Tab-separated table of C-alpha atoms and ligand atoms in Angstrom:
chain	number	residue	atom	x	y	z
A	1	UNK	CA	52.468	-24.033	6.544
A	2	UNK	CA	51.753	-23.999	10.280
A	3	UNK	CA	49.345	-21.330	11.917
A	4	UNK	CA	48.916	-20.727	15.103
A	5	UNK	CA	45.568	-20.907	16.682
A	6	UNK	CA	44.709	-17.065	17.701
A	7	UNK	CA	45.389	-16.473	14.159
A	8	UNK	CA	42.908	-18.901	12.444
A	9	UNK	CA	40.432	-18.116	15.441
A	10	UNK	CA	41.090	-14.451	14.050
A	11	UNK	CA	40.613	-15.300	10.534
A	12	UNK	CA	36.858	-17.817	11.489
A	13	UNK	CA	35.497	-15.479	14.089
A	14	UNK	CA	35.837	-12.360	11.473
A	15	UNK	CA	34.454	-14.662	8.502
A	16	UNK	CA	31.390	-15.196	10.802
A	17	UNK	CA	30.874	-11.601	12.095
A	18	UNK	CA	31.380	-10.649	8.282
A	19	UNK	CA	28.504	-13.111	7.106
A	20	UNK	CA	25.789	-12.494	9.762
A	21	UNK	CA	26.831	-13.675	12.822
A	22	UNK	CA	26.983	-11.223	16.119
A	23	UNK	CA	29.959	-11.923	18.769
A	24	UNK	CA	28.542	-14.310	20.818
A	25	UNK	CA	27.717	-16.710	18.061
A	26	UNK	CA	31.228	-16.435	16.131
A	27	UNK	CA	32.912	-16.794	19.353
A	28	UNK	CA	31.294	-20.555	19.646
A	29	UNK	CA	31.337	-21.299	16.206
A	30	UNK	CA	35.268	-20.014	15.237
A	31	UNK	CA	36.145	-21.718	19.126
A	32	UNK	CA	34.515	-24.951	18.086
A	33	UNK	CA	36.126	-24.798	14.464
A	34	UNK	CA	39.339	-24.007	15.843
A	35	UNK	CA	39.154	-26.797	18.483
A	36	UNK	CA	38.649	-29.343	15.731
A	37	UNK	CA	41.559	-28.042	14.195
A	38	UNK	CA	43.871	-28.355	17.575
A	39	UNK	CA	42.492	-32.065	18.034
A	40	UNK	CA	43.503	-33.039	14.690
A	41	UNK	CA	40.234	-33.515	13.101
A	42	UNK	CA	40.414	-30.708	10.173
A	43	UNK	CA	37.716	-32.015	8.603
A	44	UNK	CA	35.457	-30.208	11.149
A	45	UNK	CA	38.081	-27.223	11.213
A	46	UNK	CA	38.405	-23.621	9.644
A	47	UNK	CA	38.162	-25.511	6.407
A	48	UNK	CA	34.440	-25.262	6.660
A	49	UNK	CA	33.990	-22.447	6.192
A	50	UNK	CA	34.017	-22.503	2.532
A	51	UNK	CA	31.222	-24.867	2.682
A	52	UNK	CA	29.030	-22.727	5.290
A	53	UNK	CA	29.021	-19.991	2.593
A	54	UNK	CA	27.211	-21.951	-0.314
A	55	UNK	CA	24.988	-23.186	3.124
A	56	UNK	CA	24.746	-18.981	3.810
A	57	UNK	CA	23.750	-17.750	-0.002
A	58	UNK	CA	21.575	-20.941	-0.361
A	59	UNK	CA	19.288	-20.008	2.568
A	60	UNK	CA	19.825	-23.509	3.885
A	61	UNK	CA	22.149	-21.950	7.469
A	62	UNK	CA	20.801	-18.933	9.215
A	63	UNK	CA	23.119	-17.086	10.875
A	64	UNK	CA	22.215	-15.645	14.380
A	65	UNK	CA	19.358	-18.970	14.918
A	66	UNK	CA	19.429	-20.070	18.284
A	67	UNK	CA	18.205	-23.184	19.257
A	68	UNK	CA	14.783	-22.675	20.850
A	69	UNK	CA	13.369	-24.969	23.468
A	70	UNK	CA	10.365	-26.671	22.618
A	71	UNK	CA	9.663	-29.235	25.687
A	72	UNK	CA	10.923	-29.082	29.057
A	73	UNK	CA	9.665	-32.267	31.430
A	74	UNK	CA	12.419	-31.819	33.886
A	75	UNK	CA	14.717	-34.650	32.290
A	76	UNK	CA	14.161	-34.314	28.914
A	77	UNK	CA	14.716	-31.221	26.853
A	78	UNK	CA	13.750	-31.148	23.651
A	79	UNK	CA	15.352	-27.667	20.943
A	80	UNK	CA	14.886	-27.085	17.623
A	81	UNK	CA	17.731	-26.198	15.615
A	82	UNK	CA	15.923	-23.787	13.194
A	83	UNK	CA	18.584	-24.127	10.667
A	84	UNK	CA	20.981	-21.931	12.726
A	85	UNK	CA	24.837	-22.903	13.455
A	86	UNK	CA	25.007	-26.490	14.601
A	87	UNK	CA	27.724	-25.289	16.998
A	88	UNK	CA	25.806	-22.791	18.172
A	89	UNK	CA	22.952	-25.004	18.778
A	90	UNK	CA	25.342	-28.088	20.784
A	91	UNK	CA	26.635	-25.297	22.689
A	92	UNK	CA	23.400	-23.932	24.210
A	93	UNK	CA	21.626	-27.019	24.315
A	94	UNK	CA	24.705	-28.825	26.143
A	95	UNK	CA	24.966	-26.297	28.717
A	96	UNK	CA	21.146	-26.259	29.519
A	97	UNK	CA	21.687	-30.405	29.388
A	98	UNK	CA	24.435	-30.076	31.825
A	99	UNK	CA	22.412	-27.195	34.155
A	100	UNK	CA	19.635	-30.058	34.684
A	101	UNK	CA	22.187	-33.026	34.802
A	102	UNK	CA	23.385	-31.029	37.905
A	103	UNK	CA	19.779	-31.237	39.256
A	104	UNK	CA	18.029	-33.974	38.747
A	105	UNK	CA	21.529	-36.302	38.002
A	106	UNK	CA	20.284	-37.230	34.354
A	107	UNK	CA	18.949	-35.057	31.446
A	108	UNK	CA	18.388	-36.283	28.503
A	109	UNK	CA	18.362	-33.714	25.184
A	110	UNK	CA	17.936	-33.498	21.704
A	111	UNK	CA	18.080	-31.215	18.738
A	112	UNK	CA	16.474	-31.294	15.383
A	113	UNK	CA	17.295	-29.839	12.483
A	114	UNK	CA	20.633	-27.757	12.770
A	115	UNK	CA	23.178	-27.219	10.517
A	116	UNK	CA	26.209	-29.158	10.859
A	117	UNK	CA	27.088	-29.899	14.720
A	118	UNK	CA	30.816	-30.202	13.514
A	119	UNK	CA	32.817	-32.785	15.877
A	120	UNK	CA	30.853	-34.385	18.215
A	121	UNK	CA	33.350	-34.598	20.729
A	122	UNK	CA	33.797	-31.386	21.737
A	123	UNK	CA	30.361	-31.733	23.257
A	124	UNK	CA	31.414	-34.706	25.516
A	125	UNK	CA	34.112	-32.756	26.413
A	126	UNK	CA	32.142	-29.950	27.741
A	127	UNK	CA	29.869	-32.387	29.833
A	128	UNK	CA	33.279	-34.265	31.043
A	129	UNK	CA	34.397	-30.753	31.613
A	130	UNK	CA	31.906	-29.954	34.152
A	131	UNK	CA	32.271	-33.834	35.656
A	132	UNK	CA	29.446	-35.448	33.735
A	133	UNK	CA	29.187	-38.803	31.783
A	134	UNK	CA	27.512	-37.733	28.309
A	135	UNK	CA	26.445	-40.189	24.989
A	136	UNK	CA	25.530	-39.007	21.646
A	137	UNK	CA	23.489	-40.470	18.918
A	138	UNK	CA	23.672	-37.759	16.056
A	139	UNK	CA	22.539	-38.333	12.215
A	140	UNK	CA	22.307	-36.337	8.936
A	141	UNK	CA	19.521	-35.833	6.581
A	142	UNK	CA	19.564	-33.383	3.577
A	143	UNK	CA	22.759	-34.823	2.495
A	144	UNK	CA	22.294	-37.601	0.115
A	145	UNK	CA	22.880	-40.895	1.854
A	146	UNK	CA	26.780	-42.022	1.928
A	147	UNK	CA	27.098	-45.294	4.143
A	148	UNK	CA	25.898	-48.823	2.837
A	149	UNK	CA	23.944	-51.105	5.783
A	150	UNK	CA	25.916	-54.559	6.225
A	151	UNK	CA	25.741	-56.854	2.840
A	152	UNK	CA	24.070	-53.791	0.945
A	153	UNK	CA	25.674	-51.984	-1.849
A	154	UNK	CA	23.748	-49.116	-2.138
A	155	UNK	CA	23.982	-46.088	0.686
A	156	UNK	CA	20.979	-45.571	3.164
A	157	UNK	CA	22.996	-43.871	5.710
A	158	UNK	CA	25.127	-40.330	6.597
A	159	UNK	CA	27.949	-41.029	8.581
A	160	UNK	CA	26.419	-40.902	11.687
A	161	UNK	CA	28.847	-40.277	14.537
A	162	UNK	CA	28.476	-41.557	18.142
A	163	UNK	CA	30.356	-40.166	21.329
A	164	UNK	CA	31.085	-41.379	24.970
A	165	UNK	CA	32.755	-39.449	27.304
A	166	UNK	CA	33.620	-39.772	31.207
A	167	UNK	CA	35.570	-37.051	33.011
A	168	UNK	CA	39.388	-37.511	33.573
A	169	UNK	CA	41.483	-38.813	36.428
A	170	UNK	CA	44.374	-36.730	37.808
A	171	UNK	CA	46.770	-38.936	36.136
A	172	UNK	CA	45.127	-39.626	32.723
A	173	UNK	CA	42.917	-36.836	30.390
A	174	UNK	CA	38.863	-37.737	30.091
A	175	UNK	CA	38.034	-40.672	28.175
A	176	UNK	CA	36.083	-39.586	24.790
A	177	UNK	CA	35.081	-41.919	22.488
A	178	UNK	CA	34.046	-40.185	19.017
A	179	UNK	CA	34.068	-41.552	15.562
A	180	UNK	CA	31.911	-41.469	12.336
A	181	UNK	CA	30.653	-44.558	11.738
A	182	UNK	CA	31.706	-45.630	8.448
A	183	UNK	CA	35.152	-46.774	8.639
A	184	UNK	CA	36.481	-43.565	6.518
A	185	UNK	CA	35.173	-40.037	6.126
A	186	UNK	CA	33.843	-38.872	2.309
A	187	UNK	CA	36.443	-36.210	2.834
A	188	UNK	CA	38.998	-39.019	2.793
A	189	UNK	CA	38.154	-40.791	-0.163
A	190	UNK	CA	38.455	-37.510	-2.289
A	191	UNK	CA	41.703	-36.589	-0.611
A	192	UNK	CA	42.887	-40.573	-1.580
A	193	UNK	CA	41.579	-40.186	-5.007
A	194	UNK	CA	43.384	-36.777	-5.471
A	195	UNK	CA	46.506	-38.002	-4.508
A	196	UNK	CA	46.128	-41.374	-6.634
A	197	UNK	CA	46.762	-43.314	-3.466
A	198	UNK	CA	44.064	-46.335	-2.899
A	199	UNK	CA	43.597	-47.357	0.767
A	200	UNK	CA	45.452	-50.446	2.473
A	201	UNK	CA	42.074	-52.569	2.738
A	202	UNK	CA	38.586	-52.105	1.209
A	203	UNK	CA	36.554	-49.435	2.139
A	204	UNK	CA	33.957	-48.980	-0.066
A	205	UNK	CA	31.399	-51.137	-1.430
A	206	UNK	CA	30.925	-50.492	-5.737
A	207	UNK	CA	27.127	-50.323	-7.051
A	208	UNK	CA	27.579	-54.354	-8.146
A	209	UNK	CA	28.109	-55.039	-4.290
A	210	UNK	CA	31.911	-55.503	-4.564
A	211	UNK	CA	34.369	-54.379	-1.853
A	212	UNK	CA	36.914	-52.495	-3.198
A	213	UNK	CA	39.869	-49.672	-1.691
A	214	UNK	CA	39.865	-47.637	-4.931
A	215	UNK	CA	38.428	-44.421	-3.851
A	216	UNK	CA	36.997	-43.437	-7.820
A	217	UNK	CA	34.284	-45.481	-7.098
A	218	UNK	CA	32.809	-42.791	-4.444
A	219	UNK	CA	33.557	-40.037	-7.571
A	220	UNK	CA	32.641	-41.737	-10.235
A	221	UNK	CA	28.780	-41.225	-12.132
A	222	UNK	CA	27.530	-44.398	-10.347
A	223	UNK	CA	29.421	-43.764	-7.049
A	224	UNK	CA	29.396	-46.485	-4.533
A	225	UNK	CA	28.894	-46.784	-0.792
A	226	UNK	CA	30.758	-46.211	2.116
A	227	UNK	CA	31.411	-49.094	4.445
A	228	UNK	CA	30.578	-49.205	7.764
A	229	UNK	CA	33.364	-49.857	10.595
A	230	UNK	CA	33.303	-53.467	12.227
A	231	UNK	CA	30.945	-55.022	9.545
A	232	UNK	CA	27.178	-56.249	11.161
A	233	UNK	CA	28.500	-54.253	14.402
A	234	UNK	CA	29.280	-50.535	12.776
A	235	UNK	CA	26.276	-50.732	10.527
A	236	UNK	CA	23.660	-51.744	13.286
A	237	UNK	CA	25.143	-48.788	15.374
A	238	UNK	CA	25.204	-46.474	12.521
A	239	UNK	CA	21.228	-47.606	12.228
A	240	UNK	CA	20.450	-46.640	16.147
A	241	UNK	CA	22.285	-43.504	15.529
A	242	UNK	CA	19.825	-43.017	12.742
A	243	UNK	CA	16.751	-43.935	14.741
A	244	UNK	CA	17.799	-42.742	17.610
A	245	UNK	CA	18.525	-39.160	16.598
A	246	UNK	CA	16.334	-38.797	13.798
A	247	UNK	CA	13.103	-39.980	15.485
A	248	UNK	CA	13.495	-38.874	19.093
A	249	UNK	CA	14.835	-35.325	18.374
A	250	UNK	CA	11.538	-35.477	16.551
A	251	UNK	CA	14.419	-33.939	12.681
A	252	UNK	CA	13.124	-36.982	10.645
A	253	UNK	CA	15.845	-39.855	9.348
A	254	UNK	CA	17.252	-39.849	5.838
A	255	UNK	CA	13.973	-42.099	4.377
A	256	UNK	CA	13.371	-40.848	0.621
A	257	UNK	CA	9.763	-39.648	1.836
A	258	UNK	CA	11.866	-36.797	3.203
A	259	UNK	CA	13.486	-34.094	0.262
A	260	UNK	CA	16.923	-33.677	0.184
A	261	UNK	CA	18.668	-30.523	-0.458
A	262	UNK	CA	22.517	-31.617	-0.082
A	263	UNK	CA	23.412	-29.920	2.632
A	264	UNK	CA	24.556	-31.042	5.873
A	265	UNK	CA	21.483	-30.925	8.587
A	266	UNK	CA	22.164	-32.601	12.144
A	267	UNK	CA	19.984	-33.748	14.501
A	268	UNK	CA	21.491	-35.582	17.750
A	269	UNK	CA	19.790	-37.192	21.297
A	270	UNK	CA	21.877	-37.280	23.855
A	271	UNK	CA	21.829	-38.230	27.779
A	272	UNK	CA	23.932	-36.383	30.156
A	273	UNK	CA	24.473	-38.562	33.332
A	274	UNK	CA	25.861	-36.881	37.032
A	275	UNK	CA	27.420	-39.855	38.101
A	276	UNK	CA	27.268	-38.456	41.483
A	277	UNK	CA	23.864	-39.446	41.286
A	278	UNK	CA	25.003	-43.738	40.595
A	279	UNK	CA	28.503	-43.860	42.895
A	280	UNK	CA	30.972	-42.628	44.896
A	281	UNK	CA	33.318	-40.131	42.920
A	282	UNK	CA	36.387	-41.051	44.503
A	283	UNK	CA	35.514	-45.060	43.651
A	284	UNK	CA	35.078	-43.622	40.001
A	285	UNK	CA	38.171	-42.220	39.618
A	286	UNK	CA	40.372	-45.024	41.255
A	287	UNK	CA	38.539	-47.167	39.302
A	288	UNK	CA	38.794	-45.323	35.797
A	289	UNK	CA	42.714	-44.800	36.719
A	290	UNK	CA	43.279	-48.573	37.500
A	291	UNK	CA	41.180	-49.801	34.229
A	292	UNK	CA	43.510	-47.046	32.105
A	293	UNK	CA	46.602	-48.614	33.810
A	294	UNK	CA	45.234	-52.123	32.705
A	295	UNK	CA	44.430	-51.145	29.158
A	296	UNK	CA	47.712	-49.298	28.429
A	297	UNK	CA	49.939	-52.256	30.323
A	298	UNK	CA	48.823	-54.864	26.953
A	299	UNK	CA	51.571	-55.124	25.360
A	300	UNK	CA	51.973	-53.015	22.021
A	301	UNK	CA	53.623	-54.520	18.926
A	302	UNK	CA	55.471	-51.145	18.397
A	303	UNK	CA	55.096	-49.427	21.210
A	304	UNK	CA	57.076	-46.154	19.817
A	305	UNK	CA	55.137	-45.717	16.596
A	306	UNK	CA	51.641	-47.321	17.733
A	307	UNK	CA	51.865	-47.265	21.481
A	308	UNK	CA	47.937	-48.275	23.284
A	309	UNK	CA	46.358	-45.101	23.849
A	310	UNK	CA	42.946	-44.366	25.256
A	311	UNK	CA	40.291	-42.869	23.506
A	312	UNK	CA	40.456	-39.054	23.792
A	313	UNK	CA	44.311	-39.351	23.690
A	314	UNK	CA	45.600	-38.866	20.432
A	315	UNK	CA	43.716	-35.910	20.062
A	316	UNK	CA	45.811	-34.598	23.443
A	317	UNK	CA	48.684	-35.159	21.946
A	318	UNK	CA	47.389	-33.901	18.818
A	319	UNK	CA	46.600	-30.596	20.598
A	320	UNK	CA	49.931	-30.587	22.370
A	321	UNK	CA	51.436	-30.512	18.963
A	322	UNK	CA	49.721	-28.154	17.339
A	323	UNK	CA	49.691	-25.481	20.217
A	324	UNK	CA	53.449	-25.662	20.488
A	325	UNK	CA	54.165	-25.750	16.620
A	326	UNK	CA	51.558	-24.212	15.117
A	327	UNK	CA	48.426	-26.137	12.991
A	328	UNK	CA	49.606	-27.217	9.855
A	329	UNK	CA	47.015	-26.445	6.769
A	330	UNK	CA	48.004	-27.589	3.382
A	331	UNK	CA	48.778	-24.411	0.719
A	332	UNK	CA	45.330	-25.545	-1.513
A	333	UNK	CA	43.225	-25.280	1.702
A	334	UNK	CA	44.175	-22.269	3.015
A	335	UNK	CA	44.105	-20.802	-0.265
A	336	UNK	CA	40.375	-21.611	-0.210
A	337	UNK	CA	40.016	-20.230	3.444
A	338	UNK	CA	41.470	-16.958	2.147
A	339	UNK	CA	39.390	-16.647	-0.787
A	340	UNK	CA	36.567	-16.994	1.387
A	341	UNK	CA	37.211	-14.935	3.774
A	342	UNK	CA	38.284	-12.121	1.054
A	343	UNK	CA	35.017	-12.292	-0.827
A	344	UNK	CA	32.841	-12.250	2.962
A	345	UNK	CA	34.976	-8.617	2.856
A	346	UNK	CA	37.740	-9.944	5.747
A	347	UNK	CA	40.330	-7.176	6.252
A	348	UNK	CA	42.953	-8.338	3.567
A	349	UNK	CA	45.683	-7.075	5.669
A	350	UNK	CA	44.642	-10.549	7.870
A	351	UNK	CA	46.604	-12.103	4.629
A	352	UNK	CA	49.581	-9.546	4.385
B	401	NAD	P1	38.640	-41.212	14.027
B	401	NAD	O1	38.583	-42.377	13.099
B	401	NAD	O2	39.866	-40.369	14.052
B	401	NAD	O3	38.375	-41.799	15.503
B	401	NAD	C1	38.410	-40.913	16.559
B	401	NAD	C2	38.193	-41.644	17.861
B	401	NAD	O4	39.053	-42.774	18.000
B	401	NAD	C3	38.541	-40.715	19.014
B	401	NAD	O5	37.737	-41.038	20.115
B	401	NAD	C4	40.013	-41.065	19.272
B	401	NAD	O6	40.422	-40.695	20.566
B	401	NAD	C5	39.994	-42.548	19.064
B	401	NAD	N1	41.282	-43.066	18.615
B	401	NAD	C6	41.919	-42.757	17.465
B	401	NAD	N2	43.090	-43.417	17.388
B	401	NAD	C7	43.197	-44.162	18.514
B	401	NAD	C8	44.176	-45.060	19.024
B	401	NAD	N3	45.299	-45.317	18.362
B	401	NAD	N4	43.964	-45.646	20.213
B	401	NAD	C9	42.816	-45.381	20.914
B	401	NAD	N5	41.851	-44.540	20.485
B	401	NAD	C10	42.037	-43.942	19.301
B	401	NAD	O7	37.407	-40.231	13.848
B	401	NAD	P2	36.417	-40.115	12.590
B	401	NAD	O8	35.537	-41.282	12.529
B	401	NAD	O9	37.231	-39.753	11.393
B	401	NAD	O10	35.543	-38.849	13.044
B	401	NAD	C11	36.152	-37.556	13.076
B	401	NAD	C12	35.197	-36.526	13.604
B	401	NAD	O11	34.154	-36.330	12.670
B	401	NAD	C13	34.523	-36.867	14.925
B	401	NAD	O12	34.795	-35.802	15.799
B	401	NAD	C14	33.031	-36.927	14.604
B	401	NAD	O13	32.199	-36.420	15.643
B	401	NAD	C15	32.967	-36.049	13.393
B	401	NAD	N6	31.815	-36.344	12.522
B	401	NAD	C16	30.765	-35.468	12.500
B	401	NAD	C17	29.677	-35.700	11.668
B	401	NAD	C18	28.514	-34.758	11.641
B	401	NAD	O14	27.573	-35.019	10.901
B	401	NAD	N7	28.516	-33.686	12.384
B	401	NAD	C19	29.653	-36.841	10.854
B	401	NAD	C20	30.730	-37.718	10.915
B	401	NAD	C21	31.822	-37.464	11.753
């Protein structure tokens, strides 16, 4: 079934104001859900918000949190996440980042300990939205490691996304870069193994150090690893995302000194860059449309079915798509997203 987006941003903003949240919050949170949804990453969609309840009863996400700033020295800002909404907490801390971007032409910011951040992107995309370059280091701790480092076979990492962005030209969208880096989400591997599918090359990494593409291995009692993308390359950037975020945001890294409690806390460092303040604007975009140009003239194998796009792009499309038809949400899922809703006390004529 396909829903449109005022709907599910109906059904996440009410789920929030029903579990804690007052109208500013749940207007960030459901508008960064449903924005995940519209680019095509579900994974960071509505769907969550099953998990965000066990977070909610467990004491381990505190609705109504906002991120409080704990060091100002002009460039730097420093927040703490306090366990509140990891939107929430991007959000605010973005904005400020942006504020003193537009001051002093660089700001660098981090935030510790916040529940989920959800998709990374949509952060780059407010800083290219207000004609800044951003970069984001972000990693996980409370969540039991999932990513193996290069030749391991036993995790040490989350799955540790980085983010570029640059604003767009008139003729092409902003360039955003955002991925997870192990080459496929958990989420994936459980959707694989549900379906009985395996993937088309290995993916994993089994607790004797084998490669393999069966996703079991990541269910079974001695689960494997998740590889990181681009071997040596993936893992060492998945590593500065760990250092990087964990020990500048001041949140810790995933070490074993630290507990774990299994759920999903964030921390991120990121640098937002006025590139007013390095060149000409009007060189920039020239120059970004005439590199785009170059990159999309290469010659594509199929260019109908796997045409070169630039990064940001297929989540355009992706949006184009799903605000003309509707976002499609399997039967099982939304099932889920009523029940949750239901028992947070949503009207159930939202379901009629
Ligand atoms: P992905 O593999 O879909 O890669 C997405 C990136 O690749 C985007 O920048 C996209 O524009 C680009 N891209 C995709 N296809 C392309 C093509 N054909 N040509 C050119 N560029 C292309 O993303 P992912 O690794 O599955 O990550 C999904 C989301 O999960 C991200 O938004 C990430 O921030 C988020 N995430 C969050 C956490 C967290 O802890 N909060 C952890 C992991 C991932």
């Amino acid at each position: 079934m396909r829903y449109s987006k005022d709907y599910l941003f109906d059904l996440a903003f009410r789920f929030l104001r029903a579990t804690g949240s007052d109208e500013g919050e749940a207007s960030i949170v459901a508008d960064h859900m449903i924005k995940a949804n519209l680019r095509g990453h579900d994974s960071h969609g509505i769907g969550m918000i099953g998990m965000y309840t066990n977070y909610l009863k467990a004491g381990y996400l505190h609705p109504n949190t906002p991120p409080t700033l704990v060091k100002d020295k002009g460039s730097i800002l420093q927040f703490q996440g306090n366990l509140g909404y990891g939107q929430r907490a991007g959000f605010e801390a973005t904005a400020a980042a942006i504020a003193r971007a537009k001051e002093n032409g660089l700001c660098m910011y981090t935030i510790a300990n916040c529940c989920h951040l959800g998709r990374i992107g949509t952060y780059g995309e407010m800083a290219a939205d207000a004609g800044m370059v951003s970069i984001h280091f972000v990693n996980v701790n409370q969540y039991h490691p999932l990513v193996a480092p290069y030749c391991g076979s036993e995790a040490r990492f989350g799955t540790n996304p980085f983010c570029v962005a640059m604003p767009g030209t008139d003729k092409y969208g902003m360039f955003v870069l955002d991925f997870a880096t192990s080459i496929v989400a958990l989420g994936k591997t459980r959707v694989a193994m549900l379906a009985g599918k395996k993937f088309d090359e290995p993916v994993i990494v089994d607790p004797e150090g084998r490669l393999t593409n069966d996703p079991n291995v990541m269910w079974q009692e001695n689960p494997g690893a998740l590889l990181a993308f681009a071997k040596h390359k993936g893992s060492g950037l998945c590593f500065a995302c760990e250092l990087m975020a964990g020990i500048l945001s001041g949140g810790e890294t995933i070490q074993p000194a630290h507990p774990r409690n299994d759920s999903i806390v964030n921390n991120m460092t990121a640098f937002v860059i006025d590139p007013a303040a390095l060149c000409d604007l009007t060189f920039m975009r020239s120059e970004m449309e005439a590199m785009i140009d170059y990159v999309k003239s290469s010659h594509a194998a199929d260019p109908v079915n796997n045409p070169v796009l630039m990064p940001g792009e297929p989540e355009r499309i992706r949006t184009k798509d799903r605000l003309e038809n509707g976002i499609e949400i399997a039967d099982g899922e939304f099932n889920v997203i009523k029940k949750t809703c239901l028992d947070a006390g949503v009207d159930a004529s939202l379901f009629a």
